[in-house]
Amino acid sequence: MGGLRTLPWYVAGSQVVGLACVVITGVWMGHYRGGYAWDGSAQEFNVHPLCMVLGLVFLYGDAVLVYRVFRNESKRSVKILHALLHMMALVISIVGLVAVFDFHSSSKISHMYSLHSWCGMLTFVLFFLQWLLGLGFFLFPWASAQLKSWYLPLHVFFGLLLLVMSVGSCLLGITEKLLFNIMSTYSTFAPEGILANVLGLLLVCFGVLVGYVVTKEDFRRPPNPEEEALSVHFKTLSEGEIPSSP
Amino acid sequence: MGGLRTLPWYVAGSQVVGLACVVITGVWMGHYRGGYAWDGSAQEFNVHPLCMVLGLVFLYGDAVLVYRVFRNESKRSVKILHALLHMMALVISIVGLVAVFDFHSSSKISHMYSLHSWCGMLTFVLFFLQWLLGLGFFLFPWASAQLKSWYLPLHVFFGLLLLVMSVGSCLLGITEKLLFNIMSTYSTFAPEGILANVLGLLLVCFGVLVGYVVTKEDFRRPPNPEEEALSVHFKTLSEGEIPSSP
């Protein structure tokens, strides 16, 4: 029913929605919030949402998708692409974090008091840990097959969880930003409020599309006997079984 | 590694965390926000968070968990319990929705302008549709095995997605409520703000525990040959294959 034929449509849909999220965030901060700067002002803050949506949502989501998009490439190449996209996501999200801490310091605003900051920081720290563990376990050869087979289902679970937490943190950030800036007109359906709400729904949409593609059984990578002999097989592992062949 | 032995601990943990969420929401609204009433006042609003956390998070999550908790009971009994818990979740969340619409009307506040309301209403509408479809497809005998086998993976995917969306909507609601009521003291780490932030993290924790239990391969229901002959087998279906035996 549908099967693999529909995969390109879901992937294309995710890219359109993901890019729309980045563009709308850019327009929101650029047009409604006074543009960008790096001087401790509110314009420096504006760098924060753009970097987080680009890094921890769009690039992060694409890093997750590569195993489905490049179904027939060698596992090693796809792993390297996965790690590189996550490295870009990491660097861009660090720039986004520096922007907001810098803005808070310049404006004498407390750090880390809001639910948005708690969820966002938790997401970032877990993402950084997951990236380090992924690099150590899967890209370099020192981990044993047994250790890999123990960690892989956790890596897959936390990988999707962190995308969900990224999207959730963005939605909390959108709500905070709107209530700080346009509380009096938000309830009159001001255009800025509607634009930001639409951005929130599109971020949810992106997360749902990526989540659907990576969890749908029909879209899994086909088993590859050659790779199976070399390394531990993804499908078997993600189902939590110890591979029967060494 | 671990395997089925750890299931009771995860389930117990989810119940402790879930109940803590309900109690903390009750205390927050009861102690800090003036208690409960049904007269269009802010005390009527307070019914809203309590009902949504109890209905669309705690009971909803428990309804999802029953297939893992009652692993060896008959599929039909578990299905009925699943449907009943979801019915309770539905009724309680309707009370919660009426409370907030009533409060907005009495206080001349616009309806449905915020990202919280958009996400929350989307979650509720999809939940209601999913409940109706689940009832029609799985509890009453009129759907064909082929139709069931097409819908089951979607039901499972949307079931978990809606729990995530419920938790996310609660976090948006927490952020809104804090910024409406204690914006000036939130950044000074006011006790109410910290309590509500902790509630947010516990809600995330509940969602993660439920999500982990229902997606972990080791925790799936064991195949039951008797049921297999009678109805379509869950595991096979949730992996997207057409059962080989009728």
CSV table of C-alpha atoms in Angstrom, one decimal:
chain,number,residue,atom,x,y,z
A,1,MET,CA,0.0,0.0,0.0
A,2,GLY,CA,2.0,3.0,-1.2
A,3,GLY,CA,5.3,1.6,0.0
A,4,LEU,CA,8.5,3.0,-1.2
A,5,ARG,CA,7.0,5.0,-4.1
A,6,THR,CA,5.7,7.7,-1.7
A,7,LEU,CA,9.1,8.3,0.0
A,8,PRO,CA,10.3,11.0,-2.4
A,9,TRP,CA,7.1,13.0,-1.8
A,10,TYR,CA,7.4,12.9,2.0
A,11,VAL,CA,11.1,13.9,1.7
A,12,ALA,CA,10.3,16.7,-0.8
A,13,GLY,CA,7.4,17.9,1.5
A,14,SER,CA,9.7,17.9,4.5
A,15,GLN,CA,12.3,20.1,2.6
A,16,VAL,CA,9.6,22.6,1.5
A,17,VAL,CA,8.2,22.8,5.0
A,18,GLY,CA,11.6,23.0,6.6
A,19,LEU,CA,12.9,25.7,4.3
A,20,ALA,CA,9.6,27.6,4.8
A,21,CYS,CA,10.3,27.5,8.6
A,22,VAL,CA,13.8,29.0,8.1
A,23,VAL,CA,12.5,31.7,5.7
A,24,ILE,CA,9.5,32.7,7.9
A,25,THR,CA,11.8,32.9,11.0
A,26,GLY,CA,14.2,35.1,8.9
A,27,VAL,CA,11.3,37.3,7.7
A,28,TRP,CA,9.8,37.6,11.2
A,29,MET,CA,13.0,38.7,12.8
A,30,GLY,CA,14.1,40.8,9.8
A,31,HIS,CA,10.8,42.5,9.0
A,32,TYR,CA,8.9,42.7,12.3
A,33,ARG,CA,11.8,42.7,14.8
A,34,GLY,CA,14.2,45.1,13.3
A,35,GLY,CA,16.8,42.9,11.6
A,36,TYR,CA,20.1,41.5,12.7
A,37,ALA,CA,23.2,42.8,14.4
A,38,TRP,CA,26.0,41.6,16.8
A,39,ASP,CA,26.2,44.4,19.4
A,40,GLY,CA,24.3,43.1,22.4
A,41,SER,CA,21.1,44.8,21.2
A,42,ALA,CA,17.6,43.2,20.5
A,43,GLN,CA,18.9,42.8,16.9
A,44,GLU,CA,21.6,40.4,18.3
A,45,PHE,CA,18.8,38.5,20.0
A,46,ASN,CA,17.2,38.1,16.5
A,47,VAL,CA,20.1,35.9,15.5
A,48,HIS,CA,19.0,33.3,18.1
A,49,PRO,CA,15.7,32.1,16.6
A,50,LEU,CA,17.1,32.0,13.1
A,51,CYS,CA,20.1,29.9,14.1
A,52,MET,CA,18.1,27.5,16.3
A,53,VAL,CA,15.5,26.9,13.6
A,54,LEU,CA,18.2,26.5,10.9
A,55,GLY,CA,20.5,24.4,13.1
A,56,LEU,CA,18.6,22.4,15.6
A,57,VAL,CA,15.5,21.9,13.5
A,58,PHE,CA,16.2,22.0,9.7
A,59,LEU,CA,19.8,20.7,9.6
A,60,TYR,CA,19.1,18.3,12.5
A,61,GLY,CA,16.0,16.9,10.7
A,62,ASP,CA,17.9,16.5,7.5
A,63,ALA,CA,20.8,14.7,9.3
A,64,VAL,CA,18.2,12.2,10.6
A,65,LEU,CA,16.6,11.8,7.1
A,66,VAL,CA,19.9,10.9,5.3
A,67,TYR,CA,19.6,7.2,6.1
A,68,ARG,CA,16.3,7.1,4.2
A,69,VAL,CA,17.2,9.5,1.4
A,70,PHE,CA,20.4,7.7,0.6
A,71,ARG,CA,19.0,4.2,1.0
A,72,ASN,CA,21.4,2.6,-1.4
A,73,GLU,CA,24.6,4.4,-0.8
A,74,SER,CA,27.3,2.8,1.4
A,75,LYS,CA,26.5,2.9,5.1
A,76,ARG,CA,29.9,4.5,5.8
A,77,SER,CA,29.3,7.5,3.4
A,78,VAL,CA,25.9,8.1,4.8
A,79,LYS,CA,27.2,8.0,8.4
A,80,ILE,CA,29.8,10.6,7.5
A,81,LEU,CA,27.1,12.8,5.9
A,82,HIS,CA,24.9,12.3,9.0
A,83,ALA,CA,27.8,13.3,11.3
A,84,LEU,CA,28.7,16.4,9.1
A,85,LEU,CA,25.1,17.7,9.0
A,86,HIS,CA,25.0,17.3,12.8
A,87,MET,CA,28.3,19.1,13.1
A,88,MET,CA,26.8,22.0,11.1
A,89,ALA,CA,23.7,21.9,13.3
A,90,LEU,CA,25.9,22.0,16.4
A,91,VAL,CA,28.1,25.0,15.2
A,92,ILE,CA,25.0,27.0,14.1
A,93,SER,CA,23.1,26.3,17.3
A,94,ILE,CA,26.2,27.4,19.4
A,95,VAL,CA,26.2,30.7,17.5
A,96,GLY,CA,22.4,31.0,18.3
A,97,LEU,CA,23.1,30.3,22.0
A,98,VAL,CA,25.9,32.8,22.2
A,99,ALA,CA,23.6,35.4,20.6
A,100,VAL,CA,20.9,35.1,23.3
A,101,PHE,CA,23.3,34.9,26.3
A,102,ASP,CA,25.2,37.9,25.0
A,103,PHE,CA,21.9,39.8,24.5
A,104,HIS,CA,20.7,38.9,28.1
A,105,SER,CA,24.1,40.0,29.6
A,106,SER,CA,24.1,43.3,27.7
A,107,SER,CA,20.4,44.0,28.7
A,108,LYS,CA,20.9,42.9,32.3
A,109,ILE,CA,18.2,40.2,31.9
A,110,SER,CA,18.6,37.0,34.0
A,111,HIS,CA,19.8,33.9,32.2
A,112,MET,CA,18.0,30.5,32.2
A,113,TYR,CA,14.8,31.4,34.1
A,114,SER,CA,12.1,30.4,31.6
A,115,LEU,CA,10.7,27.0,30.7
A,116,HIS,CA,11.8,27.8,27.1
A,117,SER,CA,15.4,28.1,28.3
A,118,TRP,CA,15.3,25.0,30.5
A,119,CYS,CA,13.9,22.8,27.7
A,120,GLY,CA,16.1,24.4,25.0
A,121,MET,CA,19.3,24.0,27.1
A,122,LEU,CA,18.4,20.4,28.0
A,123,THR,CA,17.8,19.7,24.3
A,124,PHE,CA,21.2,21.3,23.3
A,125,VAL,CA,23.2,19.4,26.0
A,126,LEU,CA,21.6,16.1,25.2
A,127,PHE,CA,22.2,16.8,21.5
A,128,PHE,CA,25.9,17.5,22.1
A,129,LEU,CA,26.2,14.3,24.2
A,130,GLN,CA,24.4,12.3,21.5
A,131,TRP,CA,26.7,13.7,18.9
A,132,LEU,CA,29.9,12.8,20.9
A,133,LEU,CA,28.6,9.3,21.6
A,134,GLY,CA,27.5,8.8,18.0
A,135,LEU,CA,30.9,9.9,16.8
A,136,GLY,CA,32.7,7.6,19.2
A,137,PHE,CA,30.5,4.5,18.8
A,138,PHE,CA,29.6,4.5,15.1
A,139,LEU,CA,32.2,6.5,13.1
A,140,PHE,CA,35.4,5.4,14.8
A,141,PRO,CA,36.2,1.7,15.0
A,142,TRP,CA,37.0,1.3,18.7
A,143,ALA,CA,33.6,0.3,20.0
A,144,SER,CA,32.8,-3.4,20.1
A,145,ALA,CA,29.9,-4.8,18.1
A,146,GLN,CA,28.1,-5.6,21.3
A,147,LEU,CA,28.5,-2.0,22.6
A,148,LYS,CA,27.2,-0.7,19.3
A,149,SER,CA,24.2,-3.0,19.3
A,150,TRP,CA,23.4,-1.8,22.9
A,151,TYR,CA,23.7,1.8,22.0
A,152,LEU,CA,22.0,1.9,18.5
A,153,PRO,CA,18.4,1.7,19.6
A,154,LEU,CA,19.0,4.3,22.3
A,155,HIS,CA,20.7,6.6,19.6
A,156,VAL,CA,17.7,6.2,17.3
A,157,PHE,CA,15.2,6.8,20.2
A,158,PHE,CA,17.0,9.9,21.5
A,159,GLY,CA,17.7,11.1,18.0
A,160,LEU,CA,14.0,11.4,17.3
A,161,LEU,CA,13.2,12.6,20.8
A,162,LEU,CA,15.7,15.5,20.5
A,163,LEU,CA,14.1,16.6,17.2
A,164,VAL,CA,10.7,16.6,19.0
A,165,MET,CA,12.3,18.6,21.9
A,166,SER,CA,13.9,21.0,19.5
A,167,VAL,CA,10.6,21.7,17.8
A,168,GLY,CA,8.9,22.0,21.2
A,169,SER,CA,11.5,24.5,22.4
A,170,CYS,CA,11.1,26.6,19.3
A,171,LEU,CA,7.3,26.8,19.9
A,172,LEU,CA,7.9,27.9,23.5
A,173,GLY,CA,10.3,30.5,22.2
A,174,ILE,CA,7.7,31.7,19.7
A,175,THR,CA,5.1,32.1,22.5
A,176,GLU,CA,7.6,33.9,24.8
A,177,LYS,CA,8.7,36.3,22.0
A,178,LEU,CA,5.1,37.2,21.1
A,179,LEU,CA,4.0,37.8,24.7
A,180,PHE,CA,7.1,39.9,25.4
A,181,ASN,CA,6.7,42.0,22.2
A,182,ILE,CA,3.0,42.1,21.1
A,183,MET,CA,1.0,41.0,24.2
A,184,SER,CA,-1.6,43.8,23.7
A,185,THR,CA,-2.2,43.1,20.0
A,186,TYR,CA,-1.7,39.3,19.9
A,187,SER,CA,-5.3,38.7,20.9
A,188,THR,CA,-6.5,41.0,18.1
A,189,PHE,CA,-5.0,38.6,15.5
A,190,ALA,CA,-2.1,41.0,14.6
A,191,PRO,CA,-0.3,39.9,11.4
A,192,GLU,CA,2.9,39.3,13.3
A,193,GLY,CA,1.1,36.9,15.7
A,194,ILE,CA,-0.5,35.0,12.9
A,195,LEU,CA,2.8,34.7,11.0
A,196,ALA,CA,4.5,33.3,14.2
A,197,ASN,CA,1.6,30.9,14.9
A,198,VAL,CA,1.9,29.6,11.3
A,199,LEU,CA,5.6,29.2,11.8
A,200,GLY,CA,4.8,27.1,14.9
A,201,LEU,CA,2.5,24.8,13.0
A,202,LEU,CA,5.0,24.5,10.1
A,203,LEU,CA,7.7,23.5,12.6
A,204,VAL,CA,5.3,20.8,14.0
A,205,CYS,CA,4.6,19.7,10.4
A,206,PHE,CA,8.4,19.4,9.7
A,207,GLY,CA,8.8,17.2,12.8
A,208,VAL,CA,5.9,15.0,11.9
A,209,LEU,CA,7.1,14.5,8.3
A,210,VAL,CA,10.6,13.6,9.4
A,211,GLY,CA,9.3,11.4,12.3
A,212,TYR,CA,6.9,9.6,9.9
A,213,VAL,CA,9.6,8.9,7.3
A,214,VAL,CA,12.2,7.5,9.7
A,215,THR,CA,9.7,5.3,11.7
A,216,LYS,CA,7.8,3.9,8.7
A,217,GLU,CA,8.7,0.3,8.2
A,218,ASP,CA,8.5,0.4,4.3
A,219,PHE,CA,11.1,3.2,4.2
A,220,ARG,CA,13.8,1.4,6.1
A,221,ARG,CA,17.2,0.8,4.4
A,222,PRO,CA,17.3,-2.6,2.5
A,223,PRO,CA,19.5,-5.2,4.2
A,224,ASN,CA,22.9,-5.3,2.5
A,225,PRO,CA,24.7,-8.7,2.9
A,226,GLU,CA,28.2,-7.1,2.3
A,227,GLU,CA,27.7,-4.5,5.1
A,228,GLU,CA,26.1,-7.1,7.3
A,229,ALA,CA,29.4,-9.0,7.4
A,230,LEU,CA,31.4,-5.8,8.1
A,231,SER,CA,29.3,-4.1,10.7
A,232,VAL,CA,26.1,-4.5,12.7
A,233,HIS,CA,22.9,-4.3,10.7
A,234,PHE,CA,20.7,-1.3,11.4
A,235,LYS,CA,17.3,-2.9,11.1
A,236,THR,CA,18.1,-5.9,13.3
A,237,LEU,CA,19.6,-3.6,15.9
A,238,SER,CA,16.9,-1.0,15.9
A,239,GLU,CA,14.5,-3.8,16.7
A,240,GLY,CA,16.6,-4.5,19.8
A,241,GLU,CA,17.8,-8.0,18.9
A,242,ILE,CA,21.4,-9.2,19.0
A,243,PRO,CA,22.4,-10.1,15.5
A,244,SER,CA,22.4,-13.9,15.0
A,245,SER,CA,25.5,-13.8,12.7
A,246,PRO,CA,28.8,-12.3,14.0
B,1,MET,CA,20.3,-6.6,28.0
B,2,GLY,CA,17.6,-5.6,30.5
B,3,GLY,CA,14.8,-6.9,28.4
B,4,LEU,CA,11.4,-7.4,29.9
B,5,ARG,CA,12.6,-7.3,33.5
B,6,THR,CA,12.9,-3.5,33.4
B,7,LEU,CA,9.3,-3.0,32.1
B,8,PRO,CA,7.6,-2.7,35.5
B,9,TRP,CA,10.2,0.0,36.6
B,10,TYR,CA,9.5,2.1,33.5
B,11,VAL,CA,5.7,1.7,34.0
B,12,ALA,CA,6.0,2.5,37.8
B,13,GLY,CA,8.2,5.5,37.0
B,14,SER,CA,5.7,6.8,34.4
B,15,GLN,CA,2.9,6.6,37.0
B,16,VAL,CA,4.8,8.4,39.7
B,17,VAL,CA,5.8,11.2,37.2
B,18,GLY,CA,2.3,11.3,35.7
B,19,LEU,CA,0.6,11.6,39.1
B,20,ALA,CA,3.2,14.2,40.1
B,21,CYS,CA,2.2,16.3,37.0
B,22,VAL,CA,-1.5,16.2,38.0
B,23,VAL,CA,-0.8,17.0,41.6
B,24,ILE,CA,1.6,19.9,40.8
B,25,THR,CA,-0.9,21.4,38.3
B,26,GLY,CA,-3.6,21.1,41.0
B,27,VAL,CA,-1.4,22.8,43.6
B,28,TRP,CA,-0.3,25.5,41.1
B,29,MET,CA,-3.9,26.5,40.3
B,30,GLY,CA,-5.2,25.9,43.8
B,31,HIS,CA,-2.4,27.6,45.8
B,32,TYR,CA,-0.9,30.2,43.5
B,33,ARG,CA,-3.9,31.0,41.2
B,34,GLY,CA,-6.8,31.2,43.7
B,35,GLY,CA,-8.4,27.8,43.4
B,36,TYR,CA,-11.4,26.6,41.4
B,37,ALA,CA,-14.9,27.8,40.5
B,38,TRP,CA,-17.4,27.6,37.6
B,39,ASP,CA,-18.6,31.2,37.3
B,40,GLY,CA,-16.7,32.6,34.3
B,41,SER,CA,-14.0,34.0,36.6
B,42,ALA,CA,-10.2,33.3,36.5
B,43,GLN,CA,-11.0,30.4,39.0
B,44,GLU,CA,-13.0,28.8,36.2
B,45,PHE,CA,-10.0,29.1,33.9
B,46,ASN,CA,-8.0,27.1,36.5
B,47,VAL,CA,-10.2,24.1,35.8
B,48,HIS,CA,-8.6,24.1,32.2
B,49,PRO,CA,-5.0,23.2,33.0
B,50,LEU,CA,-6.0,20.6,35.6
B,51,CYS,CA,-8.4,18.8,33.2
B,52,MET,CA,-6.0,18.9,30.2
B,53,VAL,CA,-3.1,17.5,32.2
B,54,LEU,CA,-5.3,14.8,33.8
B,55,GLY,CA,-7.2,13.9,30.6
B,56,LEU,CA,-5.0,14.5,27.5
B,57,VAL,CA,-1.7,13.7,29.2
B,58,PHE,CA,-2.1,11.3,32.2
B,59,LEU,CA,-5.1,9.2,31.2
B,60,TYR,CA,-4.2,9.4,27.5
B,61,GLY,CA,-0.7,8.2,28.3
B,62,ASP,CA,-2.1,5.4,30.4
B,63,ALA,CA,-4.5,4.4,27.7
B,64,VAL,CA,-1.4,4.0,25.4
B,65,LEU,CA,0.4,2.0,28.0
B,66,VAL,CA,-2.2,-0.7,28.6
B,67,TYR,CA,-1.0,-2.8,25.6
B,68,ARG,CA,2.4,-3.2,27.4
B,69,VAL,CA,1.1,-3.4,31.0
B,70,PHE,CA,-1.5,-6.1,30.3
B,71,ARG,CA,0.8,-8.0,28.0
B,72,ASN,CA,-0.8,-11.4,28.6
B,73,GLU,CA,-4.5,-10.5,28.9
B,74,SER,CA,-6.8,-11.1,26.0
B,75,LYS,CA,-6.4,-8.5,23.2
B,76,ARG,CA,-10.2,-7.8,23.3
B,77,SER,CA,-10.2,-6.9,27.1
B,78,VAL,CA,-7.2,-4.7,26.6
B,79,LYS,CA,-8.8,-3.0,23.6
B,80,ILE,CA,-11.9,-2.2,25.7
B,81,LEU,CA,-9.7,-0.8,28.6
B,82,HIS,CA,-7.8,1.3,26.0
B,83,ALA,CA,-11.1,2.7,24.6
B,84,LEU,CA,-12.5,3.4,28.1
B,85,LEU,CA,-9.4,5.2,29.3
B,86,HIS,CA,-9.5,7.3,26.1
B,87,MET,CA,-13.2,8.0,26.6
B,88,MET,CA,-12.5,9.3,30.1
B,89,ALA,CA,-9.6,11.4,28.7
B,90,LEU,CA,-12.1,12.7,26.0
B,91,VAL,CA,-14.8,13.7,28.6
B,92,ILE,CA,-12.3,15.3,31.0
B,93,SER,CA,-10.6,17.3,28.2
B,94,ILE,CA,-14.0,18.5,26.9
B,95,VAL,CA,-14.7,19.9,30.5
B,96,GLY,CA,-11.3,21.6,30.3
B,97,LEU,CA,-12.1,23.1,27.0
B,98,VAL,CA,-15.5,24.4,28.1
B,99,ALA,CA,-13.9,26.0,31.1
B,100,VAL,CA,-11.4,28.1,29.0
B,101,PHE,CA,-14.0,29.1,26.4
B,102,ASP,CA,-16.4,30.1,29.1
B,103,PHE,CA,-13.8,32.1,30.9
B,104,HIS,CA,-12.7,33.9,27.7
B,105,SER,CA,-16.4,34.7,26.8
B,106,SER,CA,-17.1,36.1,30.3
B,107,SER,CA,-13.9,38.1,30.3
B,108,LYS,CA,-14.3,39.4,26.7
B,109,ILE,CA,-11.0,37.8,25.6
B,110,SER,CA,-10.7,36.6,22.0
B,111,HIS,CA,-10.8,32.9,21.4
B,112,MET,CA,-8.2,30.9,19.6
B,113,TYR,CA,-5.6,33.6,18.8
B,114,SER,CA,-2.5,32.0,20.5
B,115,LEU,CA,-0.1,29.3,19.3
B,116,HIS,CA,-1.1,27.4,22.4
B,117,SER,CA,-4.8,27.4,21.4
B,118,TRP,CA,-4.0,26.5,17.8
B,119,CYS,CA,-1.8,23.5,18.8
B,120,GLY,CA,-4.1,22.5,21.6
B,121,MET,CA,-7.2,22.5,19.5
B,122,LEU,CA,-5.5,20.7,16.7
B,123,THR,CA,-4.4,18.0,19.2
B,124,PHE,CA,-8.0,17.7,20.6
B,125,VAL,CA,-9.6,17.5,17.1
B,126,LEU,CA,-7.1,14.9,15.9
B,127,PHE,CA,-7.6,13.0,19.2
B,128,PHE,CA,-11.4,12.9,18.8
B,129,LEU,CA,-11.0,11.7,15.1
B,130,GLN,CA,-8.5,9.0,16.2
B,131,TRP,CA,-10.8,7.9,18.9
B,132,LEU,CA,-13.8,7.6,16.5
B,133,LEU,CA,-11.7,5.8,13.9
B,134,GLY,CA,-10.2,3.5,16.5
B,135,LEU,CA,-13.6,2.6,17.8
B,136,GLY,CA,-15.0,1.9,14.4
B,137,PHE,CA,-12.0,0.0,13.0
B,138,PHE,CA,-10.8,-2.1,16.0
B,139,LEU,CA,-13.6,-2.5,18.5
B,140,PHE,CA,-16.6,-3.1,16.3
B,141,PRO,CA,-16.3,-6.0,13.8
B,142,TRP,CA,-17.3,-4.2,10.6
B,143,ALA,CA,-13.9,-3.3,9.2
B,144,SER,CA,-12.1,-5.8,6.9
B,145,ALA,CA,-8.8,-7.2,8.0
B,146,GLN,CA,-7.2,-5.4,5.1
B,147,LEU,CA,-8.6,-2.0,6.2
B,148,LYS,CA,-7.5,-2.7,9.8
B,149,SER,CA,-4.0,-3.6,8.6
B,150,TRP,CA,-3.8,-0.4,6.6
B,151,TYR,CA,-5.0,1.8,9.5
B,152,LEU,CA,-3.1,0.2,12.5
B,153,PRO,CA,0.4,1.6,11.8
B,154,LEU,CA,-1.3,5.1,11.3
B,155,HIS,CA,-3.2,4.7,14.5
B,156,VAL,CA,0.0,3.8,16.4
B,157,PHE,CA,2.0,6.7,14.8
B,158,PHE,CA,-0.8,9.3,15.4
B,159,GLY,CA,-1.4,7.9,18.9
B,160,LEU,CA,2.2,8.7,20.0
B,161,LEU,CA,2.2,11.9,18.0
B,162,LEU,CA,-0.9,13.1,19.8
B,163,LEU,CA,0.7,12.4,23.2
B,164,VAL,CA,3.7,14.5,22.1
B,165,MET,CA,1.4,17.3,20.9
B,166,SER,CA,-0.6,17.2,24.2
B,167,VAL,CA,2.6,17.5,26.2
B,168,GLY,CA,3.8,20.3,23.9
B,169,SER,CA,0.5,22.2,24.1
B,170,CYS,CA,0.7,22.0,27.9
B,171,LEU,CA,4.2,23.5,27.9
B,172,LEU,CA,2.9,26.3,25.7
B,173,GLY,CA,0.0,26.8,28.1
B,174,ILE,CA,2.4,26.9,31.1
B,175,THR,CA,4.6,29.6,29.3
B,176,GLU,CA,1.5,31.7,28.4
B,177,LYS,CA,0.1,31.5,32.0
B,178,LEU,CA,3.4,32.5,33.6
B,179,LEU,CA,3.9,35.4,31.2
B,180,PHE,CA,0.3,36.6,31.7
B,181,ASN,CA,0.4,36.4,35.5
B,182,ILE,CA,4.0,36.8,36.7
B,183,MET,CA,6.0,38.3,33.9
B,184,SER,CA,7.7,40.8,36.2
B,185,THR,CA,8.9,38.2,38.7
B,186,TYR,CA,9.4,35.2,36.4
B,187,SER,CA,13.0,36.4,35.6
B,188,THR,CA,13.8,36.7,39.4
B,189,PHE,CA,13.1,32.9,39.8
B,190,ALA,CA,9.8,33.4,41.6
B,191,PRO,CA,8.7,30.1,43.3
B,192,GLU,CA,5.6,29.9,41.1
B,193,GLY,CA,7.7,30.2,38.0
B,194,ILE,CA,10.1,27.4,39.2
B,195,LEU,CA,7.2,25.2,40.2
B,196,ALA,CA,5.6,25.6,36.7
B,197,ASN,CA,9.0,25.0,35.0
B,198,VAL,CA,9.4,21.8,37.0
B,199,LEU,CA,5.9,20.8,35.9
B,200,GLY,CA,6.9,21.4,32.3
B,201,LEU,CA,10.0,19.1,32.6
B,202,LEU,CA,8.0,16.4,34.4
B,203,LEU,CA,5.4,16.5,31.6
B,204,VAL,CA,8.3,15.9,29.1
B,205,CYS,CA,9.5,13.1,31.4
B,206,PHE,CA,6.1,11.4,31.3
B,207,GLY,CA,5.9,11.6,27.6
B,208,VAL,CA,9.5,10.2,27.2
B,209,LEU,CA,8.8,7.3,29.5
B,210,VAL,CA,5.5,6.4,27.8
B,211,GLY,CA,7.1,6.8,24.4
B,212,TYR,CA,10.1,4.6,25.4
B,213,VAL,CA,7.9,1.8,26.8
B,214,VAL,CA,5.6,1.6,23.7
B,215,THR,CA,8.4,1.8,21.1
B,216,LYS,CA,10.9,-0.5,22.7
B,217,GLU,CA,11.0,-3.8,20.8
B,218,ASP,CA,11.6,-6.0,23.9
B,219,PHE,CA,8.4,-4.7,25.5
B,220,ARG,CA,6.0,-5.7,22.6
B,221,ARG,CA,3.1,-8.1,23.3
B,222,PRO,CA,4.2,-11.7,22.7
B,223,PRO,CA,2.5,-13.3,19.6
B,224,ASN,CA,-0.5,-15.3,20.6
B,225,PRO,CA,-1.4,-18.1,18.1
B,226,GLU,CA,-5.1,-18.2,19.3
B,227,GLU,CA,-5.6,-14.5,18.7
B,228,GLU,CA,-3.6,-14.6,15.5
B,229,ALA,CA,-6.2,-16.9,13.9
B,230,LEU,CA,-9.1,-14.7,15.1
B,231,SER,CA,-7.8,-11.2,14.3
B,232,VAL,CA,-4.9,-9.5,12.7
B,233,HIS,CA,-1.7,-9.7,14.7
B,234,PHE,CA,-0.5,-6.4,16.2
B,235,LYS,CA,3.3,-6.8,15.8
B,236,THR,CA,3.1,-7.9,12.2
B,237,LEU,CA,0.8,-5.1,11.4
B,238,SER,CA,2.7,-2.4,13.2
B,239,GLU,CA,5.7,-3.4,11.0
B,240,GLY,CA,3.6,-2.6,8.0
B,241,GLU,CA,3.3,-6.1,6.5
B,242,ILE,CA,0.2,-7.9,5.4
B,243,PRO,CA,-0.2,-11.0,7.5
B,244,SER,CA,0.8,-14.1,5.7
B,245,SER,CA,-2.0,-16.3,7.2
B,246,PRO,CA,-5.6,-15.2,6.9
